[in-house]
mmCIF file of C-alpha atoms in Angstrom:
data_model
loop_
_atom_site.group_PDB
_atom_site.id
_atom_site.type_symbol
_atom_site.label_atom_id
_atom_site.label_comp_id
_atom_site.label_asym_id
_atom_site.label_seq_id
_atom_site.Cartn_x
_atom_site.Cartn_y
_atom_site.Cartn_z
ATOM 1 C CA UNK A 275 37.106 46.171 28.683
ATOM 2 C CA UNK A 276 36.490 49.272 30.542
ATOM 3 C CA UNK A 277 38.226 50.749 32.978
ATOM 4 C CA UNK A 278 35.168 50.522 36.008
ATOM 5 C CA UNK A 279 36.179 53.008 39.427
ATOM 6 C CA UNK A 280 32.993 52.377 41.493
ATOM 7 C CA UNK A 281 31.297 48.784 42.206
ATOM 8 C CA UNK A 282 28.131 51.227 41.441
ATOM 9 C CA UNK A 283 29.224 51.302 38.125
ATOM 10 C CA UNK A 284 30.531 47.888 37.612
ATOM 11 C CA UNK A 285 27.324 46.297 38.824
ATOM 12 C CA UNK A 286 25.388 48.184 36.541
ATOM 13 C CA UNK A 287 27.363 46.634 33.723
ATOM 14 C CA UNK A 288 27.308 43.486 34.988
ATOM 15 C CA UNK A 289 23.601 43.523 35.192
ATOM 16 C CA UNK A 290 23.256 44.773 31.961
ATOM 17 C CA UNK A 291 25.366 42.145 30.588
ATOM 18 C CA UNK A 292 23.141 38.937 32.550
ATOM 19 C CA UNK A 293 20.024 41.221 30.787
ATOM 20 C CA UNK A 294 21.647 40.607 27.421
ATOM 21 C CA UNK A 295 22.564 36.815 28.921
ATOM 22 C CA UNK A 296 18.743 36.083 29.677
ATOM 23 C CA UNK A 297 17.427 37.648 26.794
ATOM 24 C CA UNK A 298 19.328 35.425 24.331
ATOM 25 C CA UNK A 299 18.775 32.499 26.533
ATOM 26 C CA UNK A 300 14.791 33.088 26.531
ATOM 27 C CA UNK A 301 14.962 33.801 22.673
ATOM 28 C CA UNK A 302 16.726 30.319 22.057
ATOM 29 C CA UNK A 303 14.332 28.709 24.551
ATOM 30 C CA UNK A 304 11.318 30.124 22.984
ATOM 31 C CA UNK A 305 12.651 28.825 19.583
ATOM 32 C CA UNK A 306 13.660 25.174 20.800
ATOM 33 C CA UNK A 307 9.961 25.236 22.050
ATOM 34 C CA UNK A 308 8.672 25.774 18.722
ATOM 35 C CA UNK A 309 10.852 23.512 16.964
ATOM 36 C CA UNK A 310 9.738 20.840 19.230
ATOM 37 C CA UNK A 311 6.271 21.291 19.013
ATOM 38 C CA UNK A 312 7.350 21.403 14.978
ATOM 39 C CA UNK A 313 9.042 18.200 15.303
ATOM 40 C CA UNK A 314 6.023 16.264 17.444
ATOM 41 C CA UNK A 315 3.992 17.784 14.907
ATOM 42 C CA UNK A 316 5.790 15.996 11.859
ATOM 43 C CA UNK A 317 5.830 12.724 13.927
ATOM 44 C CA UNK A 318 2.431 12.754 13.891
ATOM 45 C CA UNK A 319 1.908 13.227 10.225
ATOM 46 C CA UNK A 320 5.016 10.320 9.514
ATOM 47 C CA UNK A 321 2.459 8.012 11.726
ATOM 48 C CA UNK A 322 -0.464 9.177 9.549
ATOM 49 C CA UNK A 323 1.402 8.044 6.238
ATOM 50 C CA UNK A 324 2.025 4.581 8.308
ATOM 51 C CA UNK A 325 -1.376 4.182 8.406
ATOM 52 C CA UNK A 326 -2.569 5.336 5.395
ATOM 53 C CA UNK A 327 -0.027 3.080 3.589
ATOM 54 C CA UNK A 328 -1.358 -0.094 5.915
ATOM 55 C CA UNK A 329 -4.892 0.846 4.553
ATOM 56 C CA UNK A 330 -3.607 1.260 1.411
ATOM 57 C CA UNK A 331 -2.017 -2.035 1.009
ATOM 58 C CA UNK A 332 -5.435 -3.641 2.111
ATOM 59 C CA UNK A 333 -7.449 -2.033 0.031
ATOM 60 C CA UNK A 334 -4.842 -2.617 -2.830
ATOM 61 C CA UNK A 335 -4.435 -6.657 -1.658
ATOM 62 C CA UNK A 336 -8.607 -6.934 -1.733
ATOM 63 C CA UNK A 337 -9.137 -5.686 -5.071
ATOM 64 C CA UNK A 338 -6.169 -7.527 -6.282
ATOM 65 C CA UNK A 339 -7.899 -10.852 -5.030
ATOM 66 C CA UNK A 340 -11.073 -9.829 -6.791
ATOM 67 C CA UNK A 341 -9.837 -9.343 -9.453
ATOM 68 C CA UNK A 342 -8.134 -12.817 -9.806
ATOM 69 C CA UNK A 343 -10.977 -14.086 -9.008
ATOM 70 C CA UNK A 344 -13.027 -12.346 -12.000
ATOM 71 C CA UNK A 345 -10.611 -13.366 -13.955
ATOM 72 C CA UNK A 346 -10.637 -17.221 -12.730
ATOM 73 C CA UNK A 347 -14.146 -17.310 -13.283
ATOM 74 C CA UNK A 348 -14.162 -15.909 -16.290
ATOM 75 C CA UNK A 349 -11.532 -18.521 -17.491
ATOM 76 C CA UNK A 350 -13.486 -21.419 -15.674
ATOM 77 C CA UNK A 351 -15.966 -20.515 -17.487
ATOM 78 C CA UNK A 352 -14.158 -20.440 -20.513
ATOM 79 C CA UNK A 353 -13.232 -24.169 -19.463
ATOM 80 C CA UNK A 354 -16.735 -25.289 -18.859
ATOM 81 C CA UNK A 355 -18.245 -24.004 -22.448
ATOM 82 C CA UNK A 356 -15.712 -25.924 -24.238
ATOM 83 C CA UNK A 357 -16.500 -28.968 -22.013
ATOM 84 C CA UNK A 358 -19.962 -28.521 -22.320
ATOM 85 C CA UNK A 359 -19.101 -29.078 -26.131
ATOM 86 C CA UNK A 360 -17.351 -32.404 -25.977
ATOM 87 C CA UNK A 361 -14.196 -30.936 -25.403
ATOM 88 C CA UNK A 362 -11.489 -32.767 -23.029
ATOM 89 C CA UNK A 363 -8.831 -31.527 -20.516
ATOM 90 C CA UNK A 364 -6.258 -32.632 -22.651
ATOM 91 C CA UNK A 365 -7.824 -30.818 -25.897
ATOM 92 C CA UNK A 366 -8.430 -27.706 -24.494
ATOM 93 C CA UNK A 367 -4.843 -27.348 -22.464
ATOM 94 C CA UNK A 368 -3.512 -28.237 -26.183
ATOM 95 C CA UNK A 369 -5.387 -25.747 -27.521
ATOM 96 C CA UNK A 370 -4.899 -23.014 -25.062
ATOM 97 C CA UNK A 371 -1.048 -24.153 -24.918
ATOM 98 C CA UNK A 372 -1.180 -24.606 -21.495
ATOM 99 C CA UNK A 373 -0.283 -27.411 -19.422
ATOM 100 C CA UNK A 374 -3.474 -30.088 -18.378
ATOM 101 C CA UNK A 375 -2.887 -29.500 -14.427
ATOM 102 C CA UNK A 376 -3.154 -25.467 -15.303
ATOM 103 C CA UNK A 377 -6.592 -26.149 -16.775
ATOM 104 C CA UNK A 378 -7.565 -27.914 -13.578
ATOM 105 C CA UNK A 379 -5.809 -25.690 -11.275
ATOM 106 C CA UNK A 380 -8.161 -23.380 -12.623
ATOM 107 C CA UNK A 381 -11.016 -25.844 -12.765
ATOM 108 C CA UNK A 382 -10.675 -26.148 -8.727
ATOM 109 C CA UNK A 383 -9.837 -22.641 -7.800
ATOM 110 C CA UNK A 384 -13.039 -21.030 -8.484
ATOM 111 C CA UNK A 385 -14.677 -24.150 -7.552
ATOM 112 C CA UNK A 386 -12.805 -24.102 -3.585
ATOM 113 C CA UNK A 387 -12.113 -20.476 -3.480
ATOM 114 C CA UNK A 388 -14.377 -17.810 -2.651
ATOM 115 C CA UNK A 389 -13.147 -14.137 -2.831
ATOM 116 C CA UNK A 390 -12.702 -12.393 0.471
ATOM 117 C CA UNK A 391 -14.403 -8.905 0.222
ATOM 118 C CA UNK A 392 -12.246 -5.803 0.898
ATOM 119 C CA UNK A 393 -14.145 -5.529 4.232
ATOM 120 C CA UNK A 394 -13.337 -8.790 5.372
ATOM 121 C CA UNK A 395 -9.659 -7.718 5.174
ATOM 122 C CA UNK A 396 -10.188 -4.981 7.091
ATOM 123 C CA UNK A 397 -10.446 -2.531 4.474
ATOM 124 C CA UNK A 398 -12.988 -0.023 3.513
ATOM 125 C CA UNK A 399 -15.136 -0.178 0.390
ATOM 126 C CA UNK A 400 -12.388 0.674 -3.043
ATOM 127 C CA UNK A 401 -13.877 3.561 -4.492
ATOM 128 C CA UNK A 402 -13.734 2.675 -7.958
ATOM 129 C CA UNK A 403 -13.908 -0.749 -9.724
ATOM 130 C CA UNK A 404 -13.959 0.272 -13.004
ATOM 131 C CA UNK A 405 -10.259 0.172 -13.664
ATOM 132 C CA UNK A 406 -9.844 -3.121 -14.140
ATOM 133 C CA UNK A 407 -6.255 -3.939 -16.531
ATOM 134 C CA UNK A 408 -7.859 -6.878 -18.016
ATOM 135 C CA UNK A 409 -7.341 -6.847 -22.018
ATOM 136 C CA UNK A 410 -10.244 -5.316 -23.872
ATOM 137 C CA UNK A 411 -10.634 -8.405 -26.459
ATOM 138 C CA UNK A 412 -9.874 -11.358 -23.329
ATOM 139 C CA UNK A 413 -6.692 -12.112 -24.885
ATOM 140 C CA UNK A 414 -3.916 -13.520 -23.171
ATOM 141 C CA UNK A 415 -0.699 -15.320 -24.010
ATOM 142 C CA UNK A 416 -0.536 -19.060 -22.876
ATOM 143 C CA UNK A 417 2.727 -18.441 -21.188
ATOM 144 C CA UNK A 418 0.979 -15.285 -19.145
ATOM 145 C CA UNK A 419 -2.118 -17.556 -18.642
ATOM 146 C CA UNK A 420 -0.423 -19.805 -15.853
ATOM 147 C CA UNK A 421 0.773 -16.948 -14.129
ATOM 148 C CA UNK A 422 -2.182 -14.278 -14.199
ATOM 149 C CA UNK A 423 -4.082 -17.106 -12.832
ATOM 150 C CA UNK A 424 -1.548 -18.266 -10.192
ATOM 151 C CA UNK A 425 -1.760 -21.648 -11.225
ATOM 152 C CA UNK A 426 1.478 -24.153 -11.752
ATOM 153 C CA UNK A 427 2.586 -24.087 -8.688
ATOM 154 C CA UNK A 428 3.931 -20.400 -9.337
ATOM 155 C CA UNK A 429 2.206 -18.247 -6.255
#
């Protein structure tokens, strides 16, 4: 520290020294207000995934219905052909390896069921329906059958 003779001299320094003081304080301030507004800023965005992902989920949840219920129909069908030919319950759950209450769960799911559209769930229109996973030749395992159809009591 200095050796200060005059109060002059010493309130020069002193004054100097609070300059220094504010000038810090104001830089710190200046940067705490931008990090804030950073910070609100990324809040916002983390609320914009929320909501994104909500939509997401119900657009993902509508196709998945439709889909199902393609693929119910498609197996209903299926069902009704080989009925249409003489075939029974019994026979064609033997055939298919499946149990007889799978054929029928089946039977009275596309029959009781109708598909709720994407919009109904509160979703908007999915873009593309072209990507469907089903198997190119309709083949499925009879263990896989129950459950792609959610039929057995499995949900």
């Amino acid at each position: 520290m200095a050796n200060v003779n005059s109060k002059i001299e010493a309130r020069k320094k002193v004054r100097e020294a609070q300059a220094r003081a504010n000038e810090a304080r104001l830089r710190r301030e200046r940067q705490n207000v931008d990090d804030a507004a950073s910070f609100l800023v990324e809040l916002g965005r983390l609320a914009a995934v929320d909501e994104w992902e909500q939509r997401r989920v119900l657009e993902i949840r509508a196709e998945r219905e439709r889909r199902r219920h393609e693929h119910r129909q498609a197996a209903a069908a299926a069902v009704s052909r080989m009925q249409d030919r003489g075939e029974t319950l019994a026979a064609i759950a033997e055939l298919a390896g499946v149990k007889v209450s799978d054929v029928r769960a089946v039977l009275k799911s596309t029959s009781a069921q109708p598909v709720a559209s994407p919009e109904a769930l509160g979703a908007p229109e999915v873009a593309s329906k072209s990507a469907d996973a089903a198997p190119v030749n309709g083949a499925v395992s009879a263990q896989g059958a129950s459950h792609a159809l959610d039929v057995g009591g499995r949900v």
